[in-house]
PDB file of C-alpha atoms in Angstrom:
ATOM      1  CA  UNK A  18       0.012  -0.004   0.019  1.00  0.00           C
ATOM      2  CA  UNK A  19       1.401   3.420  -0.995  1.00  0.00           C
ATOM      3  CA  UNK A  20       2.125   6.194   1.485  1.00  0.00           C
ATOM      4  CA  UNK A  21      -0.615   8.339  -0.064  1.00  0.00           C
ATOM      5  CA  UNK A  22      -3.225   5.595   0.462  1.00  0.00           C
ATOM      6  CA  UNK A  23      -2.099   5.183   4.077  1.00  0.00           C
ATOM      7  CA  UNK A  24      -2.643   8.893   4.736  1.00  0.00           C
ATOM      8  CA  UNK A  25      -6.077   8.806   3.113  1.00  0.00           C
ATOM      9  CA  UNK A  26      -7.143   6.009   5.461  1.00  0.00           C
ATOM     10  CA  UNK A  27      -6.629   8.243   8.492  1.00  0.00           C
ATOM     11  CA  UNK A  28      -7.798  11.617   6.989  1.00  0.00           C
ATOM     12  CA  UNK A  29     -11.102  12.710   5.502  1.00  0.00           C
ATOM     13  CA  UNK A  30     -10.927  13.071   1.736  1.00  0.00           C
ATOM     14  CA  UNK A  31     -11.292  16.537   0.165  1.00  0.00           C
ATOM     15  CA  UNK A  32     -14.804  17.291  -1.096  1.00  0.00           C
ATOM     16  CA  UNK A  33     -13.497  17.821  -4.643  1.00  0.00           C
ATOM     17  CA  UNK A  34     -11.979  14.309  -4.662  1.00  0.00           C
ATOM     18  CA  UNK A  35     -15.192  12.785  -3.358  1.00  0.00           C
ATOM     19  CA  UNK A  36     -17.126  14.465  -6.149  1.00  0.00           C
ATOM     20  CA  UNK A  37     -14.659  13.068  -8.714  1.00  0.00           C
ATOM     21  CA  UNK A  38     -15.197   9.547  -7.324  1.00  0.00           C
ATOM     22  CA  UNK A  39     -18.984   9.907  -7.742  1.00  0.00           C
ATOM     23  CA  UNK A  40     -18.609  11.409 -11.215  1.00  0.00           C
ATOM     24  CA  UNK A  41     -16.460   8.494 -12.343  1.00  0.00           C
ATOM     25  CA  UNK A  42     -18.927   6.037 -10.847  1.00  0.00           C
ATOM     26  CA  UNK A  43     -21.805   7.683 -12.686  1.00  0.00           C
ATOM     27  CA  UNK A  44     -19.845   7.417 -15.962  1.00  0.00           C
ATOM     28  CA  UNK A  45     -19.668   3.643 -15.454  1.00  0.00           C
ATOM     29  CA  UNK A  46     -16.310   3.112 -13.801  1.00  0.00           C
ATOM     30  CA  UNK A  47     -16.194   0.346 -11.199  1.00  0.00           C
ATOM     31  CA  UNK A  48     -14.760   0.561  -7.701  1.00  0.00           C
ATOM     32  CA  UNK A  49     -11.457  -1.078  -8.691  1.00  0.00           C
ATOM     33  CA  UNK A  50     -10.760   1.289 -11.590  1.00  0.00           C
ATOM     34  CA  UNK A  51     -11.857   4.281  -9.540  1.00  0.00           C
ATOM     35  CA  UNK A  52      -9.494   3.267  -6.732  1.00  0.00           C
ATOM     36  CA  UNK A  53      -6.508   2.772  -9.044  1.00  0.00           C
ATOM     37  CA  UNK A  54      -7.044   6.006 -10.973  1.00  0.00           C
ATOM     38  CA  UNK A  55      -7.418   8.244  -7.953  1.00  0.00           C
ATOM     39  CA  UNK A  56      -5.086   6.353  -5.551  1.00  0.00           C
ATOM     40  CA  UNK A  57      -7.875   5.865  -3.011  1.00  0.00           C
ATOM     41  CA  UNK A  58      -8.563   2.573  -1.158  1.00  0.00           C
ATOM     42  CA  UNK A  59     -11.384   0.598  -2.772  1.00  0.00           C
ATOM     43  CA  UNK A  60     -13.223   0.433   0.586  1.00  0.00           C
ATOM     44  CA  UNK A  61     -13.176   4.273   0.748  1.00  0.00           C
ATOM     45  CA  UNK A  62     -14.505   4.498  -2.814  1.00  0.00           C
ATOM     46  CA  UNK A  63     -17.336   2.111  -1.924  1.00  0.00           C
ATOM     47  CA  UNK A  64     -18.134   4.046   1.251  1.00  0.00           C
ATOM     48  CA  UNK A  65     -18.334   7.393  -0.577  1.00  0.00           C
ATOM     49  CA  UNK A  66     -20.554   6.000  -3.323  1.00  0.00           C
ATOM     50  CA  UNK A  67     -22.852   4.370  -0.741  1.00  0.00           C
ATOM     51  CA  UNK A  68     -23.117   7.697   1.111  1.00  0.00           C
ATOM     52  CA  UNK A  69     -23.981   9.482  -2.151  1.00  0.00           C
ATOM     53  CA  UNK A  70     -26.644   6.890  -3.002  1.00  0.00           C
ATOM     54  CA  UNK A  71     -28.146   7.069   0.515  1.00  0.00           C
ATOM     55  CA  UNK A  72     -28.053  10.841   1.191  1.00  0.00           C
ATOM     56  CA  UNK A  73     -27.584  12.298  -2.291  1.00  0.00           C
ATOM     57  CA  UNK A  74     -24.440  14.168  -1.282  1.00  0.00           C
ATOM     58  CA  UNK A  75     -20.733  13.689  -0.709  1.00  0.00           C
ATOM     59  CA  UNK A  76     -20.436  16.489   1.826  1.00  0.00           C
ATOM     60  CA  UNK A  77     -19.581  15.781   5.458  1.00  0.00           C
ATOM     61  CA  UNK A  78     -22.798  15.311   7.413  1.00  0.00           C
ATOM     62  CA  UNK A  79     -23.223  16.537  10.937  1.00  0.00           C
ATOM     63  CA  UNK A  80     -22.556  13.876  13.533  1.00  0.00           C
ATOM     64  CA  UNK A  81     -24.929  13.420  16.446  1.00  0.00           C
ATOM     65  CA  UNK A  82     -23.722  12.727  19.966  1.00  0.00           C
ATOM     66  CA  UNK A  83     -20.239  12.295  21.335  1.00  0.00           C
ATOM     67  CA  UNK A  84     -17.369  10.933  19.215  1.00  0.00           C
ATOM     68  CA  UNK A  85     -16.947   7.154  19.373  1.00  0.00           C
ATOM     69  CA  UNK A  86     -14.638   5.980  22.159  1.00  0.00           C
ATOM     70  CA  UNK A  87     -13.575   2.985  20.077  1.00  0.00           C
ATOM     71  CA  UNK A  88     -12.071   3.553  16.620  1.00  0.00           C
ATOM     72  CA  UNK A  89     -13.139   1.662  13.490  1.00  0.00           C
ATOM     73  CA  UNK A  90      -9.891  -0.329  13.530  1.00  0.00           C
ATOM     74  CA  UNK A  91     -10.253  -1.017  17.250  1.00  0.00           C
ATOM     75  CA  UNK A  92     -13.711  -2.450  16.722  1.00  0.00           C
ATOM     76  CA  UNK A  93     -12.495  -4.636  13.831  1.00  0.00           C
ATOM     77  CA  UNK A  94      -9.704  -5.954  16.054  1.00  0.00           C
ATOM     78  CA  UNK A  95     -12.256  -6.931  18.741  1.00  0.00           C
ATOM     79  CA  UNK A  96     -14.430  -8.668  16.119  1.00  0.00           C
ATOM     80  CA  UNK A  97     -11.395 -10.656  14.964  1.00  0.00           C
ATOM     81  CA  UNK A  98     -10.742 -11.746  18.555  1.00  0.00           C
ATOM     82  CA  UNK A  99     -14.361 -12.871  18.920  1.00  0.00           C
ATOM     83  CA  UNK A 100     -14.215 -14.831  15.653  1.00  0.00           C
ATOM     84  CA  UNK A 101     -11.064 -16.595  16.809  1.00  0.00           C
ATOM     85  CA  UNK A 102     -12.615 -17.418  20.201  1.00  0.00           C
ATOM     86  CA  UNK A 103     -16.433 -16.933  20.444  1.00  0.00           C
ATOM     87  CA  UNK A 104     -16.296 -17.841  24.184  1.00  0.00           C
ATOM     88  CA  UNK A 105     -14.023 -14.923  25.070  1.00  0.00           C
ATOM     89  CA  UNK A 106     -15.319 -12.733  27.915  1.00  0.00           C
ATOM     90  CA  UNK A 107     -15.907  -8.969  27.860  1.00  0.00           C
ATOM     91  CA  UNK A 108     -13.189  -8.581  30.519  1.00  0.00           C
ATOM     92  CA  UNK A 109     -10.693 -10.317  28.230  1.00  0.00           C
ATOM     93  CA  UNK A 110     -11.775  -8.161  25.312  1.00  0.00           C
ATOM     94  CA  UNK A 111     -11.346  -5.071  27.466  1.00  0.00           C
ATOM     95  CA  UNK A 112      -7.773  -6.174  28.238  1.00  0.00           C
ATOM     96  CA  UNK A 113      -7.108  -6.699  24.509  1.00  0.00           C
ATOM     97  CA  UNK A 114      -8.454  -3.247  23.786  1.00  0.00           C
ATOM     98  CA  UNK A 115      -6.256  -1.710  26.479  1.00  0.00           C
ATOM     99  CA  UNK A 116      -3.207  -3.426  24.991  1.00  0.00           C
ATOM    100  CA  UNK A 117      -4.032  -1.849  21.631  1.00  0.00           C
ATOM    101  CA  UNK A 118      -4.036   1.560  23.285  1.00  0.00           C
ATOM    102  CA  UNK A 119      -7.832   2.073  23.268  1.00  0.00           C
ATOM    103  CA  UNK A 120      -9.015   1.824  26.849  1.00  0.00           C
ATOM    104  CA  UNK A 121     -12.811   1.743  27.066  1.00  0.00           C
ATOM    105  CA  UNK A 122     -15.627   0.494  29.233  1.00  0.00           C
ATOM    106  CA  UNK A 123     -17.252  -2.938  28.943  1.00  0.00           C
ATOM    107  CA  UNK A 124     -20.522  -1.335  27.777  1.00  0.00           C
ATOM    108  CA  UNK A 125     -18.644   0.339  24.894  1.00  0.00           C
ATOM    109  CA  UNK A 126     -17.195  -3.010  23.807  1.00  0.00           C
ATOM    110  CA  UNK A 127     -20.619  -4.695  24.024  1.00  0.00           C
ATOM    111  CA  UNK A 128     -22.198  -1.933  21.953  1.00  0.00           C
ATOM    112  CA  UNK A 129     -19.417  -2.191  19.344  1.00  0.00           C
ATOM    113  CA  UNK A 130     -19.954  -5.956  19.002  1.00  0.00           C
ATOM    114  CA  UNK A 131     -23.716  -5.410  18.701  1.00  0.00           C
ATOM    115  CA  UNK A 132     -23.071  -3.009  15.806  1.00  0.00           C
ATOM    116  CA  UNK A 133     -21.147  -5.832  14.103  1.00  0.00           C
ATOM    117  CA  UNK A 134     -24.088  -8.254  14.559  1.00  0.00           C
ATOM    118  CA  UNK A 135     -22.544 -10.198  17.484  1.00  0.00           C
ATOM    119  CA  UNK A 136     -24.560 -10.839  20.630  1.00  0.00           C
ATOM    120  CA  UNK A 137     -23.814 -12.661  23.881  1.00  0.00           C
ATOM    121  CA  UNK A 138     -25.930 -15.813  24.157  1.00  0.00           C
ATOM    122  CA  UNK A 139     -25.896 -18.932  26.284  1.00  0.00           C
ATOM    123  CA  UNK A 140     -24.012 -21.619  24.353  1.00  0.00           C
ATOM    124  CA  UNK A 141     -26.109 -24.590  23.264  1.00  0.00           C
ATOM    125  CA  UNK A 142     -25.040 -28.005  24.538  1.00  0.00           C
ATOM    126  CA  UNK A 143     -24.611 -30.987  22.221  1.00  0.00           C
ATOM    127  CA  UNK A 144     -23.222 -34.524  22.512  1.00  0.00           C
ATOM    128  CA  UNK A 145     -19.474 -34.748  21.901  1.00  0.00           C
ATOM    129  CA  UNK A 146     -19.153 -36.493  18.531  1.00  0.00           C
ATOM    130  CA  UNK A 147     -16.145 -37.561  16.485  1.00  0.00           C
ATOM    131  CA  UNK A 148     -15.905 -36.880  12.752  1.00  0.00           C
ATOM    132  CA  UNK A 149     -16.904 -40.533  12.111  1.00  0.00           C
ATOM    133  CA  UNK A 150     -20.030 -40.189  14.258  1.00  0.00           C
ATOM    134  CA  UNK A 151     -21.007 -36.927  12.520  1.00  0.00           C
ATOM    135  CA  UNK A 152     -20.674 -38.540   9.075  1.00  0.00           C
ATOM    136  CA  UNK A 153     -22.672 -41.615  10.149  1.00  0.00           C
ATOM    137  CA  UNK A 154     -25.449 -39.486  11.618  1.00  0.00           C
ATOM    138  CA  UNK A 155     -25.628 -37.259   8.532  1.00  0.00           C
ATOM    139  CA  UNK A 156     -25.918 -40.310   6.261  1.00  0.00           C
ATOM    140  CA  UNK A 157     -28.605 -41.797   8.495  1.00  0.00           C
ATOM    141  CA  UNK A 158     -30.569 -38.537   8.537  1.00  0.00           C
ATOM    142  CA  UNK A 159     -30.351 -38.125   4.760  1.00  0.00           C
ATOM    143  CA  UNK A 160     -31.465 -41.717   4.168  1.00  0.00           C
ATOM    144  CA  UNK A 161     -34.344 -41.331   6.669  1.00  0.00           C
ATOM    145  CA  UNK A 162     -35.526 -38.104   5.041  1.00  0.00           C
ATOM    146  CA  UNK A 163     -35.328 -39.641   1.572  1.00  0.00           C
ATOM    147  CA  UNK A 164     -37.139 -42.843   2.538  1.00  0.00           C
ATOM    148  CA  UNK A 165     -39.917 -41.104   4.436  1.00  0.00           C
ATOM    149  CA  UNK A 166     -40.147 -38.121   2.027  1.00  0.00           C
ATOM    150  CA  UNK A 167     -40.006 -35.733   4.982  1.00  0.00           C
ATOM    151  CA  UNK A 168     -37.857 -33.053   3.370  1.00  0.00           C
ATOM    152  CA  UNK A 169     -39.377 -30.099   5.223  1.00  0.00           C
ATOM    153  CA  UNK A 170     -37.148 -27.009   5.261  1.00  0.00           C
ATOM    154  CA  UNK A 171     -34.193 -29.449   5.177  1.00  0.00           C
ATOM    155  CA  UNK A 172     -34.018 -29.540   8.985  1.00  0.00           C
ATOM    156  CA  UNK A 173     -32.166 -32.459  10.523  1.00  0.00           C
ATOM    157  CA  UNK A 174     -33.281 -33.336  14.044  1.00  0.00           C
ATOM    158  CA  UNK A 175     -30.903 -34.832  16.631  1.00  0.00           C
ATOM    159  CA  UNK A 176     -31.912 -38.189  18.141  1.00  0.00           C
ATOM    160  CA  UNK A 177     -30.527 -37.560  21.647  1.00  0.00           C
ATOM    161  CA  UNK A 178     -31.199 -35.241  24.537  1.00  0.00           C
ATOM    162  CA  UNK A 179     -29.354 -34.829  27.838  1.00  0.00           C
ATOM    163  CA  UNK A 180     -31.237 -34.525  31.150  1.00  0.00           C
ATOM    164  CA  UNK A 181     -29.374 -33.421  34.275  1.00  0.00           C
ATOM    165  CA  UNK A 182     -30.411 -35.432  37.363  1.00  0.00           C
ATOM    166  CA  UNK A 183     -28.540 -33.418  40.005  1.00  0.00           C
ATOM    167  CA  UNK A 184     -28.807 -29.784  39.010  1.00  0.00           C
ATOM    168  CA  UNK A 185     -27.633 -27.941  35.905  1.00  0.00           C
ATOM    169  CA  UNK A 186     -24.168 -27.224  34.692  1.00  0.00           C
ATOM    170  CA  UNK A 187     -23.111 -23.575  34.847  1.00  0.00           C
ATOM    171  CA  UNK A 188     -24.092 -21.548  31.800  1.00  0.00           C
ATOM    172  CA  UNK A 189     -21.417 -20.559  29.317  1.00  0.00           C
ATOM    173  CA  UNK A 190     -21.964 -17.523  27.137  1.00  0.00           C
ATOM    174  CA  UNK A 191     -20.780 -17.141  23.572  1.00  0.00           C
ATOM    175  CA  UNK A 192     -20.627 -14.210  21.121  1.00  0.00           C
ATOM    176  CA  UNK A 193     -22.470 -15.151  17.940  1.00  0.00           C
ATOM    177  CA  UNK A 194     -24.592 -13.817  15.130  1.00  0.00           C
ATOM    178  CA  UNK A 195     -28.310 -14.664  14.842  1.00  0.00           C
ATOM    179  CA  UNK A 196     -28.900 -18.061  13.243  1.00  0.00           C
ATOM    180  CA  UNK A 197     -25.503 -19.557  14.250  1.00  0.00           C
ATOM    181  CA  UNK A 198     -26.520 -21.153  17.534  1.00  0.00           C
ATOM    182  CA  UNK A 199     -25.621 -24.691  16.371  1.00  0.00           C
ATOM    183  CA  UNK A 200     -22.301 -23.812  14.739  1.00  0.00           C
ATOM    184  CA  UNK A 201     -19.617 -26.072  16.309  1.00  0.00           C
ATOM    185  CA  UNK A 202     -17.609 -23.122  17.669  1.00  0.00           C
ATOM    186  CA  UNK A 203     -20.750 -21.756  19.401  1.00  0.00           C
ATOM    187  CA  UNK A 204     -21.736 -24.935  21.249  1.00  0.00           C
ATOM    188  CA  UNK A 205     -20.552 -26.675  24.417  1.00  0.00           C
ATOM    189  CA  UNK A 206     -19.799 -30.416  23.960  1.00  0.00           C
ATOM    190  CA  UNK A 207     -21.289 -32.841  26.517  1.00  0.00           C
ATOM    191  CA  UNK A 208     -20.481 -36.471  27.354  1.00  0.00           C
ATOM    192  CA  UNK A 209     -22.618 -39.316  28.688  1.00  0.00           C
ATOM    193  CA  UNK A 210     -20.362 -40.263  31.585  1.00  0.00           C
ATOM    194  CA  UNK A 211     -20.112 -36.840  33.202  1.00  0.00           C
ATOM    195  CA  UNK A 212     -22.127 -37.957  36.222  1.00  0.00           C
ATOM    196  CA  UNK A 213     -25.534 -36.749  37.319  1.00  0.00           C
ATOM    197  CA  UNK A 214     -27.159 -36.990  33.894  1.00  0.00           C
ATOM    198  CA  UNK A 215     -28.780 -39.395  31.492  1.00  0.00           C
ATOM    199  CA  UNK A 216     -29.102 -39.451  27.695  1.00  0.00           C
ATOM    200  CA  UNK A 217     -32.475 -40.169  26.083  1.00  0.00           C
TER     201      UNK A 217
END
């Protein structure tokens, strides 16, 4: 990345340059050609064109409220940490943010993750299965659905459920996007011989 493009990432583009980006877009030039011709990051070109399409202007709009305590790059770094480890706690994220030089409150971190579509939810529990078991269950489910012609929304139902006999295990929270509750990284594996529970 050139030095000029680095500077443009941290500074607001001149209004004249923003107008040129929109003019080129209206003449049929794509984001990539626009970026190369004007030495502006492609993401910036896309952002300016989206703003023009939404508000009909390239001028700087007035910002409501206080400036964000967490920068755009700081928020992206936190999202990367969550994607690497969905079970990471807010306290650990706060420590990561402090190490990056952006000290902020837990509520700020939570709000930033919400803006990225990530929410704290109780992790679903599922039986601990090996790759061989998963493959066998998938083949069984597909065969069952095919034989019985019960292809309804292509939902595969598990054939086991765990019931705790002596209280419940402590809840574990996970950061995830809506609709990803059963993703392997967002679940807590369980075993039959943990004591105090039965499988049905």
